[in-house]
Backbone as JSON Lines, residues from 0, in Angstrom:
{"i":0,"aa":"M","n":[10.57,-6.28,-19.38],"ca":[9.42,-5.49,-18.93],"c":[8.15,-6.33,-19.04]}
{"i":1,"aa":"T","n":[7.25,-6.04,-18.15],"ca":[5.98,-6.76,-18.23],"c":[5.15,-6.23,-19.39]}
{"i":2,"aa":"Q","n":[4.21,-7.0,-19.79],"ca":[3.33,-6.61,-20.9],"c":[2.55,-5.34,-20.57]}
{"i":3,"aa":"V","n":[2.08,-5.22,-19.35],"ca":[1.3,-4.04,-18.96],"c":[2.19,-2.8,-18.96]}
{"i":4,"aa":"K","n":[3.4,-2.94,-18.45],"ca":[4.32,-1.8,-18.43],"c":[4.63,-1.34,-19.85]}
{"i":5,"aa":"E","n":[4.85,-2.28,-20.75],"ca":[5.1,-1.94,-22.15],"c":[3.91,-1.21,-22.76]}
{"i":6,"aa":"E","n":[2.71,-1.65,-22.41],"ca":[1.51,-1.0,-22.92],"c":[1.38,0.42,-22.38]}
{"i":7,"aa":"I","n":[1.71,0.61,-21.12],"ca":[1.67,1.95,-20.53],"c":[2.64,2.87,-21.27]}
{"i":8,"aa":"I","n":[3.83,2.38,-21.54],"ca":[4.83,3.19,-22.24],"c":[4.34,3.52,-23.65]}
{"i":9,"aa":"R","n":[3.73,2.56,-24.35],"ca":[3.18,2.84,-25.69],"c":[2.1,3.92,-25.61]}
{"i":10,"aa":"E","n":[1.23,3.81,-24.61],"ca":[0.18,4.82,-24.44],"c":[0.78,6.19,-24.14]}
{"i":11,"aa":"L","n":[1.8,6.21,-23.31],"ca":[2.47,7.47,-22.98],"c":[3.09,8.09,-24.23]}
{"i":12,"aa":"D","n":[3.68,7.26,-25.08],"ca":[4.28,7.75,-26.32],"c":[3.24,8.38,-27.26]}
{"i":13,"aa":"D","n":[1.99,7.96,-27.14],"ca":[0.92,8.51,-27.98],"c":[0.34,9.81,-27.44]}
{"i":14,"aa":"L","n":[0.66,10.16,-26.21],"ca":[0.12,11.38,-25.62],"c":[0.95,12.6,-26.04]}
{"i":15,"aa":"P","n":[0.29,13.74,-26.11],"ca":[1.06,14.96,-26.39],"c":[1.93,15.31,-25.16]}
{"i":16,"aa":"P","n":[3.12,15.83,-25.4],"ca":[4.03,16.14,-24.28],"c":[3.41,17.05,-23.22]}
{"i":17,"aa":"R","n":[2.47,17.88,-23.57],"ca":[1.88,18.78,-22.57],"c":[1.11,18.03,-21.49]}
{"i":18,"aa":"T","n":[0.78,16.76,-21.73],"ca":[0.03,15.97,-20.74],"c":[0.94,15.17,-19.81]}
{"i":19,"aa":"Y","n":[2.25,15.19,-20.05],"ca":[3.17,14.4,-19.24],"c":[3.1,14.78,-17.76]}
{"i":20,"aa":"G","n":[2.9,16.06,-17.49],"ca":[2.8,16.49,-16.09],"c":[1.63,15.84,-15.37]}
{"i":21,"aa":"E","n":[0.51,15.71,-16.07],"ca":[-0.66,15.06,-15.46],"c":[-0.39,13.59,-15.19]}
{"i":22,"aa":"V","n":[0.28,12.94,-16.13],"ca":[0.61,11.53,-15.95],"c":[1.54,11.36,-14.75]}
{"i":23,"aa":"L","n":[2.54,12.24,-14.66],"ca":[3.46,12.18,-13.54],"c":[2.74,12.42,-12.21]}
{"i":24,"aa":"D","n":[1.83,13.38,-12.19],"ca":[1.04,13.64,-10.98],"c":[0.25,12.4,-10.57]}
{"i":25,"aa":"F","n":[-0.35,11.73,-11.55],"ca":[-1.14,10.54,-11.25],"c":[-0.27,9.41,-10.71]}
{"i":26,"aa":"I","n":[0.91,9.22,-11.31],"ca":[1.83,8.2,-10.82],"c":[2.22,8.5,-9.37]}
{"i":27,"aa":"R","n":[2.52,9.74,-9.09],"ca":[2.9,10.12,-7.72],"c":[1.73,9.94,-6.75]}
{"i":28,"aa":"F","n":[0.51,10.22,-7.21],"ca":[-0.68,9.99,-6.39],"c":[-0.8,8.51,-6.03]}
{"i":29,"aa":"L","n":[-0.64,7.65,-7.03],"ca":[-0.73,6.21,-6.79],"c":[0.34,5.75,-5.8]}
{"i":30,"aa":"K","n":[1.54,6.26,-5.93],"ca":[2.62,5.88,-5.02],"c":[2.34,6.36,-3.6]}
{"i":31,"aa":"S","n":[1.83,7.58,-3.45],"ca":[1.55,8.08,-2.1],"c":[0.4,7.32,-1.47]}
{"i":32,"aa":"R","n":[-0.59,6.96,-2.25],"ca":[-1.71,6.18,-1.72],"c":[-1.23,4.81,-1.24]}
{"i":33,"aa":"R","n":[-0.3,4.22,-1.99],"ca":[0.23,2.92,-1.6],"c":[1.04,3.04,-0.32]}
{"i":34,"aa":"R","n":[1.81,4.11,-0.16],"ca":[2.59,4.31,1.06],"c":[1.69,4.49,2.27]}
{"i":35,"aa":"K","n":[0.56,5.16,2.08],"ca":[-0.37,5.39,3.2],"c":[-1.02,4.11,3.67]}
{"i":36,"aa":"T","n":[-1.22,3.15,2.78],"ca":[-1.88,1.9,3.18],"c":[-0.89,0.86,3.68]}
{"i":37,"aa":"A","n":[0.39,1.06,3.47],"ca":[1.39,0.06,3.87],"c":[1.36,-0.25,5.36]}
{"i":38,"aa":"P","n":[1.29,0.74,6.28],"ca":[1.25,0.37,7.7],"c":[0.07,-0.52,8.07]}
{"i":39,"aa":"A","n":[-1.07,-0.29,7.48],"ca":[-2.23,-1.13,7.77],"c":[-1.99,-2.55,7.27]}
{"i":40,"aa":"D","n":[-1.39,-2.67,6.1],"ca":[-1.08,-3.99,5.56],"c":[-0.11,-4.73,6.48]}
{"i":41,"aa":"T","n":[0.88,-4.03,6.99],"ca":[1.86,-4.63,7.89],"c":[1.19,-5.08,9.18]}
{"i":42,"aa":"A","n":[0.31,-4.25,9.71],"ca":[-0.38,-4.62,10.95],"c":[-1.23,-5.86,10.75]}
{"i":43,"aa":"L","n":[-1.93,-5.93,9.64],"ca":[-2.76,-7.1,9.37],"c":[-1.9,-8.35,9.18]}
{"i":44,"aa":"A","n":[-0.77,-8.2,8.54],"ca":[0.1,-9.35,8.31],"c":[0.7,-9.87,9.61]}
{"i":45,"aa":"S","n":[0.93,-8.98,10.58],"ca":[1.55,-9.41,11.83],"c":[0.55,-9.97,12.83]}
{"i":46,"aa":"E","n":[-0.73,-9.8,12.58],"ca":[-1.74,-10.24,13.55],"c":[-1.63,-11.71,13.92]}
{"i":47,"aa":"P","n":[-1.52,-12.64,12.96],"ca":[-1.43,-14.05,13.37],"c":[-0.23,-14.35,14.26]}
{"i":48,"aa":"A","n":[0.89,-13.68,14.0],"ca":[2.08,-13.93,14.81],"c":[1.91,-13.38,16.22]}
{"i":49,"aa":"L","n":[1.21,-12.27,16.34],"ca":[1.03,-11.64,17.66],"c":[-0.14,-12.22,18.44]}
{"i":50,"aa":"R","n":[-1.06,-12.86,17.75],"ca":[-2.27,-13.36,18.42],"c":[-1.94,-14.28,19.58]}
{"i":51,"aa":"K","n":[-0.93,-15.13,19.41],"ca":[-0.58,-16.07,20.5],"c":[-0.16,-15.32,21.76]}
{"i":52,"aa":"D","n":[0.49,-14.14,21.59],"ca":[0.86,-13.34,22.75],"c":[-0.33,-12.61,23.34]}
{"i":53,"aa":"W","n":[-1.22,-12.15,22.49],"ca":[-2.39,-11.4,22.96],"c":[-3.31,-12.25,23.81]}
{"i":54,"aa":"L","n":[-3.36,-13.53,23.52],"ca":[-4.32,-14.4,24.19],"c":[-3.75,-15.08,25.44]}
{"i":55,"aa":"R","n":[-2.6,-14.66,25.88],"ca":[-2.02,-15.23,27.1],"c":[-2.78,-14.71,28.32]}
{"i":56,"aa":"P","n":[-2.86,-15.49,29.37],"ca":[-3.55,-15.05,30.59],"c":[-2.97,-13.75,31.16]}
{"i":57,"aa":"E","n":[-1.65,-13.57,31.05],"ca":[-1.03,-12.34,31.56],"c":[-1.55,-11.11,30.83]}
{"i":58,"aa":"E","n":[-1.76,-11.24,29.54],"ca":[-2.27,-10.13,28.75],"c":[-3.73,-9.84,29.12]}
{"i":59,"aa":"E","n":[-4.5,-10.88,29.29],"ca":[-5.9,-10.7,29.7],"c":[-5.98,-9.95,31.02]}
{"i":60,"aa":"E","n":[-5.11,-10.34,31.96],"ca":[-5.08,-9.7,33.27],"c":[-4.69,-8.21,33.15]}
{"i":61,"aa":"A","n":[-3.69,-7.95,32.32],"ca":[-3.19,-6.57,32.18],"c":[-4.24,-5.65,31.57]}
{"i":62,"aa":"W","n":[-5.07,-6.17,30.71],"ca":[-6.03,-5.32,29.97],"c":[-7.46,-5.4,30.5]}
{"i":63,"aa":"K","n":[-7.69,-6.15,31.54],"ca":[-9.07,-6.4,31.98],"c":[-9.81,-5.14,32.43]}
{"i":64,"aa":"D","n":[-9.1,-4.13,32.91],"ca":[-9.75,-2.92,33.42],"c":[-10.04,-1.89,32.34]}
{"i":65,"aa":"L","n":[-9.64,-2.16,31.14],"ca":[-9.85,-1.18,30.06],"c":[-11.14,-1.39,29.32]}
């Protein structure tokens, strides 16, 4: 386990059990936020690979009226 993960577990062990639900909610919030940003990250990562296709004369011609 990483040092940070071990620290999180130690902190969780110090919390009263009645707060576990809040911790779980926060973890799920973080996971859902990460899932929502993943498509944008993928699009940004693919831009350099697609740029060569976007800049072809055929593409310029196809999109010139927009």
